[in-house]
Structures are given as C-alpha cells and as structure tokens.
Coordinates of C-alpha atoms in Angstrom, one line a residue:
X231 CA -23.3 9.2 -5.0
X232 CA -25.6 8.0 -7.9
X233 CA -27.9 5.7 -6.0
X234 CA -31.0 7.2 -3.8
X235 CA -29.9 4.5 -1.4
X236 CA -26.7 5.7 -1.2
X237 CA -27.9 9.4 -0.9
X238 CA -29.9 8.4 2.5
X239 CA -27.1 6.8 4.0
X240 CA -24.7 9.8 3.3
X241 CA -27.5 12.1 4.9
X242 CA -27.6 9.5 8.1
X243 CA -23.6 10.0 8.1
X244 CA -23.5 13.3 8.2
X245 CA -26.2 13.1 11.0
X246 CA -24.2 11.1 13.1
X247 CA -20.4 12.4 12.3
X248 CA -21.7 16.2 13.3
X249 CA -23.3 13.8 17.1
X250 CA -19.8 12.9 17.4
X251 CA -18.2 16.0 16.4
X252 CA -20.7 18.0 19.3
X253 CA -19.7 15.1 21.7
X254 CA -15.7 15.1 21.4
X255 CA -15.6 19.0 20.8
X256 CA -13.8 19.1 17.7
X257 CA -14.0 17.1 14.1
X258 CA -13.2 13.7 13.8
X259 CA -10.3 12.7 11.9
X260 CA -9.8 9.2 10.2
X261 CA -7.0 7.6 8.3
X262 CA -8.1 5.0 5.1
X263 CA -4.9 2.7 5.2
X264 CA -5.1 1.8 1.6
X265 CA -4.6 3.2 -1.6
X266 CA -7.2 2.2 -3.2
X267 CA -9.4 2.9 -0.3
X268 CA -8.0 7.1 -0.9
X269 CA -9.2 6.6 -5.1
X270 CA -12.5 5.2 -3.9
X271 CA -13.0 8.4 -1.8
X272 CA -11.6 11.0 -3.6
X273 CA -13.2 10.0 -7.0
X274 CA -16.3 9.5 -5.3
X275 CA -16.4 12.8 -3.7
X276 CA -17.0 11.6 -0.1
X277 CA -13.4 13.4 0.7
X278 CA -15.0 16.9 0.2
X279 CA -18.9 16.0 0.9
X280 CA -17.9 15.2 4.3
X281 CA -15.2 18.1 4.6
X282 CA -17.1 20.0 7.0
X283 CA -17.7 17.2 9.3
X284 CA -14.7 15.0 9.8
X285 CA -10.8 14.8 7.9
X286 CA -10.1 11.6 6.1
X287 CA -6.4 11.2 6.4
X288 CA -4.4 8.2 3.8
X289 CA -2.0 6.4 5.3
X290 CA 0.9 4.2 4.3
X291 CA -1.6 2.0 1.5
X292 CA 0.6 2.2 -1.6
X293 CA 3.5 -0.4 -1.5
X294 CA 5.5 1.7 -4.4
X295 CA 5.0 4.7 -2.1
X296 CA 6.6 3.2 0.6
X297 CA 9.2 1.4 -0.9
X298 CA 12.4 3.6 0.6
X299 CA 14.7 5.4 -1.8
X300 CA 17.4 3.0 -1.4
X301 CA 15.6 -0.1 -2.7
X302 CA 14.3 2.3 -5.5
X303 CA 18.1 3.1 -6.5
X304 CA 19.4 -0.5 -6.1
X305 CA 16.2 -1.5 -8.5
X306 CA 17.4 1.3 -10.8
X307 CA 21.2 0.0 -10.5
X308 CA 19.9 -3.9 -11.2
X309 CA 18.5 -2.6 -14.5
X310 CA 21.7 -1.3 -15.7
X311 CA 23.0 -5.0 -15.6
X312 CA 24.0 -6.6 -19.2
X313 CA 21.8 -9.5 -20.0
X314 CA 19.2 -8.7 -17.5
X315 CA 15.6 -8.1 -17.8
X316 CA 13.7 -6.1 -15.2
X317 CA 10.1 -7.3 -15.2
X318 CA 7.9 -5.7 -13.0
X319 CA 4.1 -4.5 -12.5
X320 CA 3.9 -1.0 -13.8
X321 CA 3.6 1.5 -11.1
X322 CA 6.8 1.4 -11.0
X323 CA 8.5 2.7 -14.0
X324 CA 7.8 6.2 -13.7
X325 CA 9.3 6.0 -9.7
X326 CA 12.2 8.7 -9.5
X327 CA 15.3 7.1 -8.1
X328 CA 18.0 9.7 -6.5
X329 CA 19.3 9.8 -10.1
X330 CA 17.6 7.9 -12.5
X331 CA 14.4 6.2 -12.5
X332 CA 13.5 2.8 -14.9
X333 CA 11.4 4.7 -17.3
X334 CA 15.1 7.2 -18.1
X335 CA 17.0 3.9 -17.9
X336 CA 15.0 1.7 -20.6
X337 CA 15.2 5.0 -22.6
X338 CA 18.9 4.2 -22.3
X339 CA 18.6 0.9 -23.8
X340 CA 17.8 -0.9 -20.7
X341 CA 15.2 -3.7 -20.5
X342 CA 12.2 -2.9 -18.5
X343 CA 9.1 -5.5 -19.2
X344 CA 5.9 -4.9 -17.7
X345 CA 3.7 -7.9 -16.6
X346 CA -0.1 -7.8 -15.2
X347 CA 0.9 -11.5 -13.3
X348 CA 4.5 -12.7 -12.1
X349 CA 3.1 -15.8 -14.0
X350 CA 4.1 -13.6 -17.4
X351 CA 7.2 -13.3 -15.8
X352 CA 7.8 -16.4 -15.7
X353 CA 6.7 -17.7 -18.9
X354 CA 9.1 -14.7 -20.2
X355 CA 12.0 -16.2 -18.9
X356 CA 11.3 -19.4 -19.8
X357 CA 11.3 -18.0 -23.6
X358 CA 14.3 -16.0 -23.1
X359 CA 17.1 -18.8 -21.6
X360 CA 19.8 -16.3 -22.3
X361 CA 18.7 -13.4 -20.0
X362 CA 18.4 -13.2 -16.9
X363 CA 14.8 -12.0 -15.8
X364 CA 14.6 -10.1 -12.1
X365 CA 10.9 -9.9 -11.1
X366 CA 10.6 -6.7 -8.9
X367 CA 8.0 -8.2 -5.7
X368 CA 6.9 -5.2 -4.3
X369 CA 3.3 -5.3 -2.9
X370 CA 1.6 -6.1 0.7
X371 CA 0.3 -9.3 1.2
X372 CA -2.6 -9.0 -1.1
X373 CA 0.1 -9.9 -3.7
X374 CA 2.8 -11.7 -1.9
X375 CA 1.2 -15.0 -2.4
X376 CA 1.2 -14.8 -6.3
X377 CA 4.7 -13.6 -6.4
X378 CA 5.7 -16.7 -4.0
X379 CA 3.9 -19.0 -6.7
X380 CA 5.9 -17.5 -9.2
X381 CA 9.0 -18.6 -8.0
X382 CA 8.0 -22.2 -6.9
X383 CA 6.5 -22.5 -10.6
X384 CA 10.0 -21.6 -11.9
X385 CA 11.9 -23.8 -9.8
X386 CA 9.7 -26.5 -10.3
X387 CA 10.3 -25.9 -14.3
X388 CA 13.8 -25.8 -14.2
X389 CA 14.3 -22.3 -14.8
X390 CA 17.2 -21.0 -13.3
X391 CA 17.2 -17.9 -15.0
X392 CA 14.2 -16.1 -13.1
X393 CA 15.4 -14.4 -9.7
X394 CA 12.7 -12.2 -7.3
X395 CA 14.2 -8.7 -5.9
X396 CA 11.8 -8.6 -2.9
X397 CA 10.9 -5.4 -1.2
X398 CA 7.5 -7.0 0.2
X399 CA 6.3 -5.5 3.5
X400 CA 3.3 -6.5 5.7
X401 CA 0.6 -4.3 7.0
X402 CA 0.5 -4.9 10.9
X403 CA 3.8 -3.3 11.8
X404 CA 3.3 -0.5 10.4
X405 CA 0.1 0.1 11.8
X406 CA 2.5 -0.4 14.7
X407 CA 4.8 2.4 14.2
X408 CA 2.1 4.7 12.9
X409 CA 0.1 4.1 16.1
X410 CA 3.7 4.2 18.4
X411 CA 4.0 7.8 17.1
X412 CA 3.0 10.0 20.3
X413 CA 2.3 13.1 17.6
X414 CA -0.6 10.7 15.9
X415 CA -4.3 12.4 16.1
X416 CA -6.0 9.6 14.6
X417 CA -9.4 8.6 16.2
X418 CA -10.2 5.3 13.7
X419 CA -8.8 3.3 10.8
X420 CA -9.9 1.9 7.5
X421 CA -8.2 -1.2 7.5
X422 CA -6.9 -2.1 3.7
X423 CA -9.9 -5.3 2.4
X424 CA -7.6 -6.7 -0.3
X425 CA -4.8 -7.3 3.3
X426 CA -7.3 -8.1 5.4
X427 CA -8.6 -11.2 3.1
X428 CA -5.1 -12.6 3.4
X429 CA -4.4 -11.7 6.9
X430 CA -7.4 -11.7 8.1
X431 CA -9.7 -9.9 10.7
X432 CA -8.1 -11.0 13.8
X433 CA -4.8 -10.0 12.8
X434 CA -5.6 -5.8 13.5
X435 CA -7.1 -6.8 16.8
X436 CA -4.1 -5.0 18.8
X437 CA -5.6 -1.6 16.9
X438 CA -8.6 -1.7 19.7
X439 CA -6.9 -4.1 22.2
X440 CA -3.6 -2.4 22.7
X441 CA -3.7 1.1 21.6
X442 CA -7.6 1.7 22.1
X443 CA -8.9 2.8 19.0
X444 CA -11.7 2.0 16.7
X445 CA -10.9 0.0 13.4
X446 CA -13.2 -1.0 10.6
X447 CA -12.2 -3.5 7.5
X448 CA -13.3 -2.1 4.5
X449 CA -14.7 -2.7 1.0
X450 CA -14.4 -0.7 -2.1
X451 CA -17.5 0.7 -3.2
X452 CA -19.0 3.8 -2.5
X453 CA -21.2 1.6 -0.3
X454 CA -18.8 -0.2 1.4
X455 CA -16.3 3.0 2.2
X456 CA -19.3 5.1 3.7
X457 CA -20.2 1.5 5.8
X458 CA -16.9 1.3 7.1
X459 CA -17.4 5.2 8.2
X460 CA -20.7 4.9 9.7
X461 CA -19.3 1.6 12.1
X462 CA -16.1 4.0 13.1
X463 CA -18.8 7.0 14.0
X464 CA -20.8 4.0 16.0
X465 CA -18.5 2.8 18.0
X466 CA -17.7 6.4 19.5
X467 CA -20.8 7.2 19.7
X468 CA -21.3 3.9 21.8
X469 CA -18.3 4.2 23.6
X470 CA -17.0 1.0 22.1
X471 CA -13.6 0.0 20.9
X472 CA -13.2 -2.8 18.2
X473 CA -12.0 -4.0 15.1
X474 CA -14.9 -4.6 13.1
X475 CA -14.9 -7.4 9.8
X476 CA -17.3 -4.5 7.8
X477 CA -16.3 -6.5 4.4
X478 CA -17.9 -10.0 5.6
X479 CA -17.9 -11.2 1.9
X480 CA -14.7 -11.5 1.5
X481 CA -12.6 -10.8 4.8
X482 CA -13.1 -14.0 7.5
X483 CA -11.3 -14.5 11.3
X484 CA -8.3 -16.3 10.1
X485 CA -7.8 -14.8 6.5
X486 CA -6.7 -16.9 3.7
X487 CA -4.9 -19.7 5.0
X488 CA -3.4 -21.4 1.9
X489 CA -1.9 -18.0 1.3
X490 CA -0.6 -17.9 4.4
X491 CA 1.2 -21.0 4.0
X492 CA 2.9 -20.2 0.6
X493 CA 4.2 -16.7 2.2
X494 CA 5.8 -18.6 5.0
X495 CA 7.1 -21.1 3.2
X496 CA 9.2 -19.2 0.9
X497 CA 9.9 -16.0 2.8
X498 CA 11.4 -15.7 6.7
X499 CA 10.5 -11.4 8.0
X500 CA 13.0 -9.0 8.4
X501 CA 13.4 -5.4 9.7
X502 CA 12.7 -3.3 6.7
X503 CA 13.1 0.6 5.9
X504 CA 9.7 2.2 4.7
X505 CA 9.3 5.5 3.3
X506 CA 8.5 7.9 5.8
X507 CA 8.8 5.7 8.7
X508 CA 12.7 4.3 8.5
X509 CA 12.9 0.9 9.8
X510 CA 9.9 -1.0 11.0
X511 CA 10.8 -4.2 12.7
X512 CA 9.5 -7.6 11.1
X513 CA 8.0 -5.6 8.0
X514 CA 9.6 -6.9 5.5
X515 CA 10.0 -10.6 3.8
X516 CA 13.3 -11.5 2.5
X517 CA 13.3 -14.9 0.2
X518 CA 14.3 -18.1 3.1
X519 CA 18.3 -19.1 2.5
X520 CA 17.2 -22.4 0.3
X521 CA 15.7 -20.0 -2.1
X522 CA 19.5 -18.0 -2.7
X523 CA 19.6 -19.4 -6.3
X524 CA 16.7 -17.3 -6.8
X525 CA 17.3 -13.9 -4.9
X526 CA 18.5 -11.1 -7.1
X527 CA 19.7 -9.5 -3.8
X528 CA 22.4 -12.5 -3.8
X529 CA 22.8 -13.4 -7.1
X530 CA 23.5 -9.4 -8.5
X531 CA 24.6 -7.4 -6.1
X532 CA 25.5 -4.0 -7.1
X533 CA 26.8 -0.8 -5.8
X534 CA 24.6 1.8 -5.1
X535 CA 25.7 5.7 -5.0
X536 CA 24.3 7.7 -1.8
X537 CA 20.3 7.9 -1.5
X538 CA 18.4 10.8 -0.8
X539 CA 14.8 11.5 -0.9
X540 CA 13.3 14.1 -3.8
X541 CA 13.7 17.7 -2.1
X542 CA 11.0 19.7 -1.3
X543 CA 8.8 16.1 -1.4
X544 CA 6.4 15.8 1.3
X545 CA 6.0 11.9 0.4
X546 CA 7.0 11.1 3.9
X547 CA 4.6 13.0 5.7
X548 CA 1.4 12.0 3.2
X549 CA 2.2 8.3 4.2
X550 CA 2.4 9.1 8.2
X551 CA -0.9 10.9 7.5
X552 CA 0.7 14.4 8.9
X553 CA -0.2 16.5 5.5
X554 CA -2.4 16.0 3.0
X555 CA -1.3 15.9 -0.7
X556 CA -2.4 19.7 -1.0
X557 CA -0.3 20.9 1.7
X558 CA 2.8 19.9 0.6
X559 CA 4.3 22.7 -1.5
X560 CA 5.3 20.9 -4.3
X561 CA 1.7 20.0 -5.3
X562 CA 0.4 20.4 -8.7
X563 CA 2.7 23.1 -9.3
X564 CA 6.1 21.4 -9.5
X565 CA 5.0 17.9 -8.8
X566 CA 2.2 16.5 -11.3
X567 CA 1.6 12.8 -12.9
X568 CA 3.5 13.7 -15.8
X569 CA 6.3 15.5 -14.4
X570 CA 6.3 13.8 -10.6
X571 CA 9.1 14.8 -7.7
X572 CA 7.9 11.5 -5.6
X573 CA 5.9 7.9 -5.7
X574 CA 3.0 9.4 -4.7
X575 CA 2.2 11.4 -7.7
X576 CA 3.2 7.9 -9.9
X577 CA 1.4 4.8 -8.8
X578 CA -2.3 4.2 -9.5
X579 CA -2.6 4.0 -5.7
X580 CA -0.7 7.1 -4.9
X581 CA -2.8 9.8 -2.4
X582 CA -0.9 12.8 -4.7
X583 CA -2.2 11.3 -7.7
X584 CA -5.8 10.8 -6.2
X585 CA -6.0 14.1 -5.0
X586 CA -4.8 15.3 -8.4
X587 CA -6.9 13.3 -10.3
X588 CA -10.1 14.3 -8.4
X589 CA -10.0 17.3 -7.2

C-alpha cells in the first residue's frame, strides 16, 4: 500500500465493505478467479488488511492446478518415451504425478526442456530432427492463441517432428459449474484480465444475467485489485447486478478477435476433467482431426497406471473456493514449495504457494 493515493482508497473500502457488511448481516465474501489475481493480494497484503471486513476466496485461476491427475500421469508417462523431448513452460516440472512427477523423471535421464514461448519449442525441434518434441499446452485462453501459432508455424516449416499434448481449458464453464454448485456462498467475482482480454467482457455476462451475481474484470495492480473491490461493494450497495469491464485498458466487448480466430481454427471443445470439479462440459480444446499429425494424444499413446489424487491434499477444495490454503491440514507442515503434496504449492500461480509465500 505504498502510495498515499492508494492509502485513501483502502480507507474508503473499508468504509464501504463494513456499509455492506451492516446491510446483508454478515461479511462479504469474494472469490478472485485468477492466480495471479490471489499473488497480487496476498503479497500486497490486502488479503489480511481487509480480514475483518470481507473473505477473499481463489478460485480455479491456475491452469497447472487444475489440470486433473490423469493428464498429469499421462504427461509423466509421455516423458518416459525414447527419443522424445517434453518441452513445456515450467510450472510444471515440480507437479507430483500419482507416482512420479517430470522433475523425478528427467533425474532418471528423461528429457524435460523448459521454454518461456512455444516459439522456442519450435525452433528446438527444428534443431533437433531426430527427436521428437511434445509441447505440453496447458494454459486458459490467455495462452491458447500462442500455443495455436506454434503449431501452424511448424506445419508451415515442415516440421513434422513437433506434436502439442493439449490440456487447454476455457474459463466460462467453469464459472459454470462453480456457480451450479448449490453449497457456493459467493456474493461477487474477480474475473481473470489476462482471459478476459481474449474473451472478452461480454462473454461473463451470464455471471449477472443468469445466476444474479455481481462480477468485476480486473487488473493487476494494487490499484486495479482494490478497483475491482470497491465496484463489487457498489453494486450491492446499489442493488445492482452486472458484469463490470473495471480493466478498460486492456479488456474491450468482444475480446481479442484475431485470437479468437486462431483458437477456433485449430482446436474444436470437448468435455474435459478439472481438478476439483470432475468433468466440465465444453472446457476443454482438443487439437481439430486435420491437425492428427500433430497431436501427441494420437501420435504416442501410452498406458497409464490407476490415478489418484495426493492424500491428505485439499487441492480440490482451494480451487472450488471451499477452504483456504491454511485450512487444509497439510499446509506448511507436510506440504511446502520445496517439498509439495499438490499443484497448488508448485506453480507460480498456485493459492498454497501465495499464501505461503506471504503470509
């Protein structure tokens, strides 16, 4: 909270959240449906500042968190394949499989390459003719389009030897299910910026047209994060229910439209199994039938020994919003970034790791 600006507006916040708590008779409670939306706030401090006065809950916002254990396995069985390279952004090496995990199998002798671009992944595999690189596309649609891009590049070079594993999933169904689930208490959502510039603002419009609820698009400063707030606390205070564009510079109507395009062109949706959630229909993107040449799901399939999720882990739950990272029993005692139990306490945009990190 370094700015005096930004120490007025928190004071005006906490004015208006206790109005609304007085009003409904209890303390709000809001969900930030994005992981980095949950780093913003807990290394900001905003998470315990405004403790007292309303519970920020983080939702399903990490695409390694939700990617379900099977797909984690079947990643860590793809690796184990002679003459293939695993390339992949790195969240995910540290992931624990039922039995393994890509950090334990590169230890082995498998290889696991880390890229900050698919692009890299590409230009990889064009270097290396004699292995056969599997780029893991796991992400929302923030980076769908890149990952698309990736592949047309390759095919349009001639390299045959680059393959996509996809385990993409969309936002909007799953906002779906969370808000389908009768035991939900949320009053108000964050709504995930880097999504929403893709998808655009009309595409959460069912949030306050179908289920009734107030939902705010928002940005990642401090700024931004305690804007998107203040418009939630609003809207209940003036008995209005919308989903507000509170990330104008970036965020328009329609979303990205180009991006759009790419996403549709080379991917079809399919019913998909999250973490926490089980199947979510139309969630997913598999890679469109004229693109089998290049699907690692087709190309390599492999047997996979019976999934489970990490005992004990409350993963599940943290996504749904039901705990919080602290209340699962694991927490900093068993589970910790260096020795974790579940993908919440790996990725960069994991709620276990935030809290753990910053509090």
């Amino acid at each position: 909270m370094g700015s005096e600006f930004n120490k007025r507006f928190l004071k005006r916040l906490l004015q208006l959240s206790g109005q609304v708590n007085d009003r409904i008779g209890r303390k709000i409670m809001f969900m930030e449906v994005c992981g980095t939306h949950t780093t913003v706030i807990s290394k900001s401090g905003l998470r315990d500042i405004l403790a007292d006065h309303m519970e920020l809950r983080s939702g399903p916002g990490c695409p390694v968190c939700v990617t379900d254990q099977v797909d984690i396995d079947t990643i860590i069985a793809l690796s184990r394949l002679p003459d293939t390279v695993i390339a992949t952004f790195g969240d995910m090496i540290r992931v624990p499989g039922t039995y393994s995990s890509l950090e334990q199998e590169r230890a082995r002798g498998a290889r696991v390459e880390t890229f900050y671009s698919p692009r890299e992944a590409v230009t990889y595999a064009a270097g290396h003719p004699d292995k056969e690189v599997v780029f893991l596309g796991v992400g929302f649609e923030t980076t769908i389009p890149a990952i698309a891009l990736s592949l047309l590049e390759a095919m349009a070079a001639g390299i045959k030897n680059y393959s996509l594993f996809s385990v993409h999933k969309v936002v909007p169904p799953a906002m779906k299910a969370l808000l389908n689930d009768p035991e939900q208490k949320i009053d108000g959502f964050i709504l995930p910026g880097h999504v929403c510039t893709i998808t655009g603002r009309k595409a959460f419009d069912f949030i306050s047209s179908d289920y009734r609820l107030s939902a705010v698009i928002g940005g990642f400063e401090e700024i931004d994060v305690m804007g998107a707030i203040y418009l939630l606390l609003k809207q209940i205070m003036d008995n209005r229910v919308e989903t507000i564009n509170g990330y104008r510079r970036l965020v328009h109507e329609d979303g990205n439209i180009k991006a759009q395009e790419i996403m549709k062109r080379c991917f079809d949706p399919s019913d998909v199994s999250w973490r926490g959630f089980g199947s979510i229909p139309g969630s997913g993107l598999r890679l469109k039938a004229e693109y089998a040449a290049h699907d690692a799901r087709i190309r390599f399939p492999v047997e996979v020994p019976p999934s489970s999720p990490p005992e004990g882990c409350s993963c599940g739950e943290v996504l749904r919003g039901k705990l919080r990272p602290d209340d699962c029993p694991l927490f900093s005692s068993v589970c910790t970034p260096v020795n974790p139990v579940g993908p919440c306490m790996v990725s960069t945009e994991g709620a276990c790791a935030a809290y753990y990190q910053y509090r």
